[in-house]
Coordinates of C-alpha atoms in Angstrom, one line a residue:
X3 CA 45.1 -12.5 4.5
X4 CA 42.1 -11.7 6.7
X5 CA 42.6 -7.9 5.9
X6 CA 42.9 -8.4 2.4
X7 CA 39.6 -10.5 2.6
X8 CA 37.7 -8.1 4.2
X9 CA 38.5 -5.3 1.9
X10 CA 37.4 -7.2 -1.2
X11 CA 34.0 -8.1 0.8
X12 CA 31.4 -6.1 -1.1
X13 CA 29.6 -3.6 1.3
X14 CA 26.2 -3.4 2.1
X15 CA 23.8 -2.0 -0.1
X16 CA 20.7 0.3 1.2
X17 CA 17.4 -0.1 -0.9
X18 CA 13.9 1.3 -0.2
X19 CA 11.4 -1.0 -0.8
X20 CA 7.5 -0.3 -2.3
X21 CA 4.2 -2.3 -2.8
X22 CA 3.2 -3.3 -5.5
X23 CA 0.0 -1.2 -6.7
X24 CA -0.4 0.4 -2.9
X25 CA -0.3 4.6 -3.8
X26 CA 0.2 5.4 -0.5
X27 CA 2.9 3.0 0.8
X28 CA 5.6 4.8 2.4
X29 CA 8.3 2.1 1.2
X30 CA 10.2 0.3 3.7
X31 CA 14.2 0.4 3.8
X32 CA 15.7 -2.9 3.2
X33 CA 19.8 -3.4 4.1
X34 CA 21.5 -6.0 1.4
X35 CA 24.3 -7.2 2.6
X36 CA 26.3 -10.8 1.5
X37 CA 25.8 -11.9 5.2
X38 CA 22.8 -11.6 5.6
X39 CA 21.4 -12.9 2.5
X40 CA 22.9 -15.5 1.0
X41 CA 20.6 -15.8 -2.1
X42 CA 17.9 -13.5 -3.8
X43 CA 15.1 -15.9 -2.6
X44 CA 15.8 -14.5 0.6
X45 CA 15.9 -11.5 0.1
X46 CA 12.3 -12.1 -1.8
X47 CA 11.7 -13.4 2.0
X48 CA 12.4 -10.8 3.8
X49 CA 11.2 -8.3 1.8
X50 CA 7.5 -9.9 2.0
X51 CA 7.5 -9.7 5.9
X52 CA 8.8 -5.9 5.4
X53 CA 6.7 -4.7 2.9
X54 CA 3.6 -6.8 5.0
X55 CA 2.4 -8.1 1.1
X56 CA -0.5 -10.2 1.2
X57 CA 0.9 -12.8 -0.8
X58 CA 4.4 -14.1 -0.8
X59 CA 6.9 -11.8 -3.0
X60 CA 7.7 -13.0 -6.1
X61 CA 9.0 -10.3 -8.0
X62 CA 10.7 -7.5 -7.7
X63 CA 11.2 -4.3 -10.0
X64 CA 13.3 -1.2 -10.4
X65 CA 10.6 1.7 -9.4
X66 CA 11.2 4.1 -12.1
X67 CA 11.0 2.2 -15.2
X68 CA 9.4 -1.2 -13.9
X69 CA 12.7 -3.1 -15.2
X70 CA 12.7 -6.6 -13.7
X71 CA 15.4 -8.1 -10.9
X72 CA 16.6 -11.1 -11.1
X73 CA 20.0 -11.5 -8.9
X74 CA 21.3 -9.4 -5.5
X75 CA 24.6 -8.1 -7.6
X76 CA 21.9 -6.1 -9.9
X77 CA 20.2 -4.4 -6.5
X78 CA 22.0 -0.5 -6.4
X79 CA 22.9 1.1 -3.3
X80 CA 20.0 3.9 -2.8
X81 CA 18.0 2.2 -5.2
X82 CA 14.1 1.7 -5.0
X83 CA 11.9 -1.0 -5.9
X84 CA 8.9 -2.7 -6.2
X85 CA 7.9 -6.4 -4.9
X86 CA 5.0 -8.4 -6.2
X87 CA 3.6 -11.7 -6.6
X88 CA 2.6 -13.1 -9.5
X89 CA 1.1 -10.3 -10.8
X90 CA 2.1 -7.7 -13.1
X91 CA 4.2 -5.0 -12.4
X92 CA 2.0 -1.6 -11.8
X93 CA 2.7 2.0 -13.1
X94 CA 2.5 4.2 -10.2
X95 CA 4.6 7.1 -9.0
X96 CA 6.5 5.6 -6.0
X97 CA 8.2 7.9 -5.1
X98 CA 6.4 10.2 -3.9
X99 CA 3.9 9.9 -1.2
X100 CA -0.1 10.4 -2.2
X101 CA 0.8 9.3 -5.9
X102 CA -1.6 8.5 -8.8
X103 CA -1.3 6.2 -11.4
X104 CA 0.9 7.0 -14.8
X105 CA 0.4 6.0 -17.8
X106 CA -2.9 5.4 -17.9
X107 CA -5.0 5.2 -21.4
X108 CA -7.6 7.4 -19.8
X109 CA -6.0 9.4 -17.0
X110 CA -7.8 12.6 -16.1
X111 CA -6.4 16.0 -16.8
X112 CA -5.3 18.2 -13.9
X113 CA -5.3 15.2 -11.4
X114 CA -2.5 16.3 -9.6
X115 CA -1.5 15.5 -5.4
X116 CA 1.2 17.2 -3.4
X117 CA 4.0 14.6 -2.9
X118 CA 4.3 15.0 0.9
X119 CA 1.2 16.5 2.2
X120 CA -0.7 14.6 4.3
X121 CA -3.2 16.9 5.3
X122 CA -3.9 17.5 1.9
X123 CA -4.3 13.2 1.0
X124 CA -7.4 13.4 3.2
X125 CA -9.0 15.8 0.0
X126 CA -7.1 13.9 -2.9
X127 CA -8.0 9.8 -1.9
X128 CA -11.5 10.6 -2.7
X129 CA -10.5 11.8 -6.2
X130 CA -11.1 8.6 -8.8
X131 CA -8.5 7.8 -11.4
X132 CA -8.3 6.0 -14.3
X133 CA -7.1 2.4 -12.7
X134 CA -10.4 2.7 -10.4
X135 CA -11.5 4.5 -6.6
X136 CA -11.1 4.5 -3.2
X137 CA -12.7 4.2 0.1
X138 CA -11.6 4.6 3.5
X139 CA -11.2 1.7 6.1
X140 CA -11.0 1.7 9.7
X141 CA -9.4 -0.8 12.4
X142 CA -12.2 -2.2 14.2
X143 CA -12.2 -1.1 18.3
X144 CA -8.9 1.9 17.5
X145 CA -10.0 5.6 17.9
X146 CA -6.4 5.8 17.8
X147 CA -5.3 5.2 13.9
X148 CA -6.9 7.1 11.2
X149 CA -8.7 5.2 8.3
X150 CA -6.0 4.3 5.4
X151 CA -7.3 4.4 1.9
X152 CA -7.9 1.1 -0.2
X153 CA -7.7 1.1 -3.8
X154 CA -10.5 -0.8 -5.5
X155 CA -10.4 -1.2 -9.3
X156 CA -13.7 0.3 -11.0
X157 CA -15.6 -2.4 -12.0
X158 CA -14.6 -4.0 -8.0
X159 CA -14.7 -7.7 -9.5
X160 CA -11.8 -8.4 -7.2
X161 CA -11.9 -11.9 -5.5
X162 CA -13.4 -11.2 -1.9
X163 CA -11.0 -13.3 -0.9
X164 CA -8.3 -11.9 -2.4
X165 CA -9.8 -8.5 -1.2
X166 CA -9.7 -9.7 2.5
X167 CA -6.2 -10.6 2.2
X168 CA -4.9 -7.3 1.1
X169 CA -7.0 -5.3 3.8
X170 CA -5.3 -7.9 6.3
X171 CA -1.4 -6.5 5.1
X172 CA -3.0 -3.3 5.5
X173 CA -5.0 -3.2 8.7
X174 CA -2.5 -5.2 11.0
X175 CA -5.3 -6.0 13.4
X176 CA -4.2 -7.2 16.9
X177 CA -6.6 -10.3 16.0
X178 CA -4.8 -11.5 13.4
X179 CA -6.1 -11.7 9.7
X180 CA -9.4 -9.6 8.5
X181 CA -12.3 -12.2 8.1
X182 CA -15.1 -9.1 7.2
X183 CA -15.2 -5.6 5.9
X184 CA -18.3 -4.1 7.7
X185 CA -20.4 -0.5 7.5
X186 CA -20.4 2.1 10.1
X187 CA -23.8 0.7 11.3
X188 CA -22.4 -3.2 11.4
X189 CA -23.8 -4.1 8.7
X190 CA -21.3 -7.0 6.3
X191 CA -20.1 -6.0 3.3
X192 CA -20.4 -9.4 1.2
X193 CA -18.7 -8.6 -2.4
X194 CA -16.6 -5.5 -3.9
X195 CA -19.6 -4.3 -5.9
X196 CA -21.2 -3.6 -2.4
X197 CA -18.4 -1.0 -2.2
X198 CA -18.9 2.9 -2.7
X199 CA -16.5 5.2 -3.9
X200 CA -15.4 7.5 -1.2
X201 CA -17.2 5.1 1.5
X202 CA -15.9 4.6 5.0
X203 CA -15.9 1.3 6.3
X204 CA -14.2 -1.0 8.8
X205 CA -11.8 -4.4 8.7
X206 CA -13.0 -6.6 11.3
X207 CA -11.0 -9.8 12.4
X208 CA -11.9 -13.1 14.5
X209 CA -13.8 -10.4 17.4
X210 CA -17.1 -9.1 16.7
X211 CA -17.8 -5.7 15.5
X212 CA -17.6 -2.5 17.6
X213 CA -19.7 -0.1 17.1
X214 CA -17.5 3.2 17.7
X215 CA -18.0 7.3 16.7
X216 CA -15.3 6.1 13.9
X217 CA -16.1 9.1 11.7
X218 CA -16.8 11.2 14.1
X219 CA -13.7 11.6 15.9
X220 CA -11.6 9.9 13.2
X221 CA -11.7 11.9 10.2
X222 CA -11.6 16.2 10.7
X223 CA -13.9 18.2 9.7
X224 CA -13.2 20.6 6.5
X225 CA -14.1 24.1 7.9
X226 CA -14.0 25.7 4.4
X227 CA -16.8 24.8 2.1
X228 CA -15.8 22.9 -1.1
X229 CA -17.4 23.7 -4.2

């Protein structure tokens, strides 16, 4: 009887996990087993402490085609996905690493990123595409973690609120959650339209701001000229 029972217990399933809207997300792998989740809203649970999303995970879509999920038996062994909140699901290329949006109305010719390079993200992030531009943050106080690249859309009406809680997923700060987004100098950034495409900045927490060579031994030097 146990034997039997055991052999007609589904196995565990292996999924790789992405962030909704995040082009440079490495994915996280999530293991789905009966066990250990008992329903999908659990699953939803865990996957918003693994992913790190701002918000809690609502939503969760195939990778590829942006089909929803709505039940563990539809979750495929290997599969990959997306979580969100509330929001929409967003058209990006998950699956490889420094991706750029698809599908996009007005997407610009030639914009093309190696999918595994990381030495060459450094020259793509500063590219803008047609969902909006980047800039760079830093963790305030580490000389130790590069800056990672934030997404803004191009008009940056985003919610400063909203805006805060998405660089606190992203920074991890040993403080705890981001409360400002400061220049090099110091100086508070107090909105999104504040922001400059290609700008380096740095997420601050409950501390006060340290004023560190950030750029300077952060971020190499291109030797070779760009034209």
């Amino acid at each position: 009887m146990s034997s039997r029972g055991l052999a007609l217990a589904p196995p565990a399933k292996n999924v790789v996990v992405y962030r909704n809207g995040d082009p440079f997300f490495p994915g996280r792998k999530v293991v789905v087993s009966p066990r250990r989740f008992l329903t999908f809203e659990a699953f939803l649970t865990e996957v918003t402490a693994s992913v790190r999303a701002p918000l809690a995970v609502r939503n969760l879509y195939t990778a590829r085609h942006g089909h929803r999920v709505a039940a563990l038996g539809h979750l495929q062994d290997g599969g990959q996905y997306v979580a969100a909140g509330s929001e929409k699901f967003k058209r990006l290329d998950y699956l490889h690493q420094g991706r750029t949006e698809l599908g996009g109305t007005r997407r610009s010719k030639g914009l093309r990123v190696s999918p595994c390079a990381a030495e060459r993200r450094e020259r793509t992030w500063l590219m803008v595409c047609s969902a909006g531009f980047y800039c760079r943050v830093f963790r305030n106080g580490d000389l130790l973690s590069p800056p990672f690249p934030l997404l803004l859309p191009r008009d940056a009406r985003l919610p400063w609120a909203a805006l805060l809680a998405a660089l606190t997923g992203r920074a991890d700060l040993r403080s705890g959650a981001v409360s400002r987004l400061c220049r090099l100098d110091g100086t508070p950034v107090s909105g999104g339209e504040e922001l400059l495409a290609g700008g380096y900045y740095v997420a601050v927490g409950s501390e006060g701001f340290k004023k560190l060579p950030y750029l300077e031994l952060l971020v190499p030097r291109d030797p070779t000229p760009r034209t």
